[in-house]
Amino acid sequence: MERLDKLLAATGRWSRKEVKELVRQGRVQVRGRVVMRPEEKYEPADPIAVDGQTVSCGAFTYIMMNKPDGLLSATEDRNQKTVLDLLPEQYRKQGLFPVGRLDKDTLGLLLLTNDGELAHRMLAPKSHVDKVYLAHVDGKVDQRDVQAFARGLTLDDGLECMPAGLEPLEDASRCLVTLREGKFHQVKRMLAFCGKPVVRLERLSMGPLKLDPSLGPGQWRVLTQEEVRALSALMG
Ligand code: URA
């Protein structure tokens, strides 16, 4: 157990003095209840919110980002902007990194964390975490493509892909692709192999984590306690 003002100040977002002021103004809630005394003690894992926004006070930070076009999924790069550049200083100094990469021109759900064990488990091939992508293609996907995905493709360069889901949408120039692995440019390569090159790609979900529709491109938020719990449960 730790004092509330100490827990919140340890996130680096506010000084102890600022936390006391937030508490005094009734802007801090723990387990859904407004707390008026900064010296009250709680667990770092308790659901703490400031102005209704969940604040991660645990040892690790988990962030959901709607990755925009044009940024690298990396922690730093000498010449180009990375997704870390979208975060304020207090998060950049927490050692966050993206869990798996999206191509520079791919949009959508990116998880950033400093929890190396969770990241490792999510990315391990045997974890089989479903990743769902919305792809816009040049052409229309058909039942032959759906069956080829379901059987598992072997690409021209010999890359063997596990069976994957392919669901045509509307006029079939858009489709949902569900992968359980994450090889380099995999969605683009699989659809290109079927003669339907991808013109736009967006990740919608990773396991139980769904892209928050209220996040515009480039926006992010800390995961809720429920989302962290769902990820941890998935990983055992
Ligand atoms: N598959 C791709 O081709 N690109 C991505 O960014 C993610 C999956």
CSV table of N, CA and C and ligand atoms in Angstrom, one decimal, residues 101-103 106 133 185-188 201, ligand 1:
chain,number,residue,atom,x,y,z
A,101,ARG,N,5.4,-4.6,-34.8
A,101,ARG,CA,5.5,-3.4,-35.6
A,101,ARG,C,4.4,-3.3,-36.7
A,102,LEU,N,4.0,-2.1,-37.0
A,102,LEU,CA,3.1,-1.8,-38.1
A,102,LEU,C,4.0,-1.1,-39.1
A,103,ASP,N,3.8,-1.4,-40.4
A,103,ASP,CA,4.5,-0.7,-41.5
A,103,ASP,C,4.3,0.8,-41.3
A,106,THR,N,0.9,1.7,-42.4
A,106,THR,CA,-0.2,1.0,-41.8
A,106,THR,C,-0.7,1.9,-40.7
A,133,TYR,N,-7.1,-7.1,-39.2
A,133,TYR,CA,-6.8,-6.0,-40.0
A,133,TYR,C,-7.9,-5.7,-41.0
A,185,HIS,N,5.5,-7.6,-43.4
A,185,HIS,CA,4.5,-7.2,-44.4
A,185,HIS,C,3.5,-8.3,-44.8
A,186,GLN,N,3.1,-9.1,-43.8
A,186,GLN,CA,2.4,-10.4,-44.1
A,186,GLN,C,1.1,-10.2,-44.8
A,187,VAL,N,0.3,-9.2,-44.3
A,187,VAL,CA,-1.0,-9.1,-44.9
A,187,VAL,C,-0.9,-8.6,-46.4
A,188,LYS,N,0.1,-7.7,-46.6
A,188,LYS,CA,0.3,-7.1,-47.9
A,188,LYS,C,0.8,-8.2,-48.8
A,201,LEU,N,-4.2,-0.2,-45.2
A,201,LEU,CA,-4.2,-1.2,-44.2
A,201,LEU,C,-4.3,-0.6,-42.8
B,1,URA,N1,0.8,-6.9,-42.4
B,1,URA,C1,1.4,-5.9,-43.2
B,1,URA,O1,1.5,-6.2,-44.4
B,1,URA,N2,1.7,-4.8,-42.7
B,1,URA,C2,1.5,-4.4,-41.4
B,1,URA,O2,1.9,-3.3,-41.0
B,1,URA,C3,1.0,-5.4,-40.5
B,1,URA,C4,0.6,-6.6,-41.0
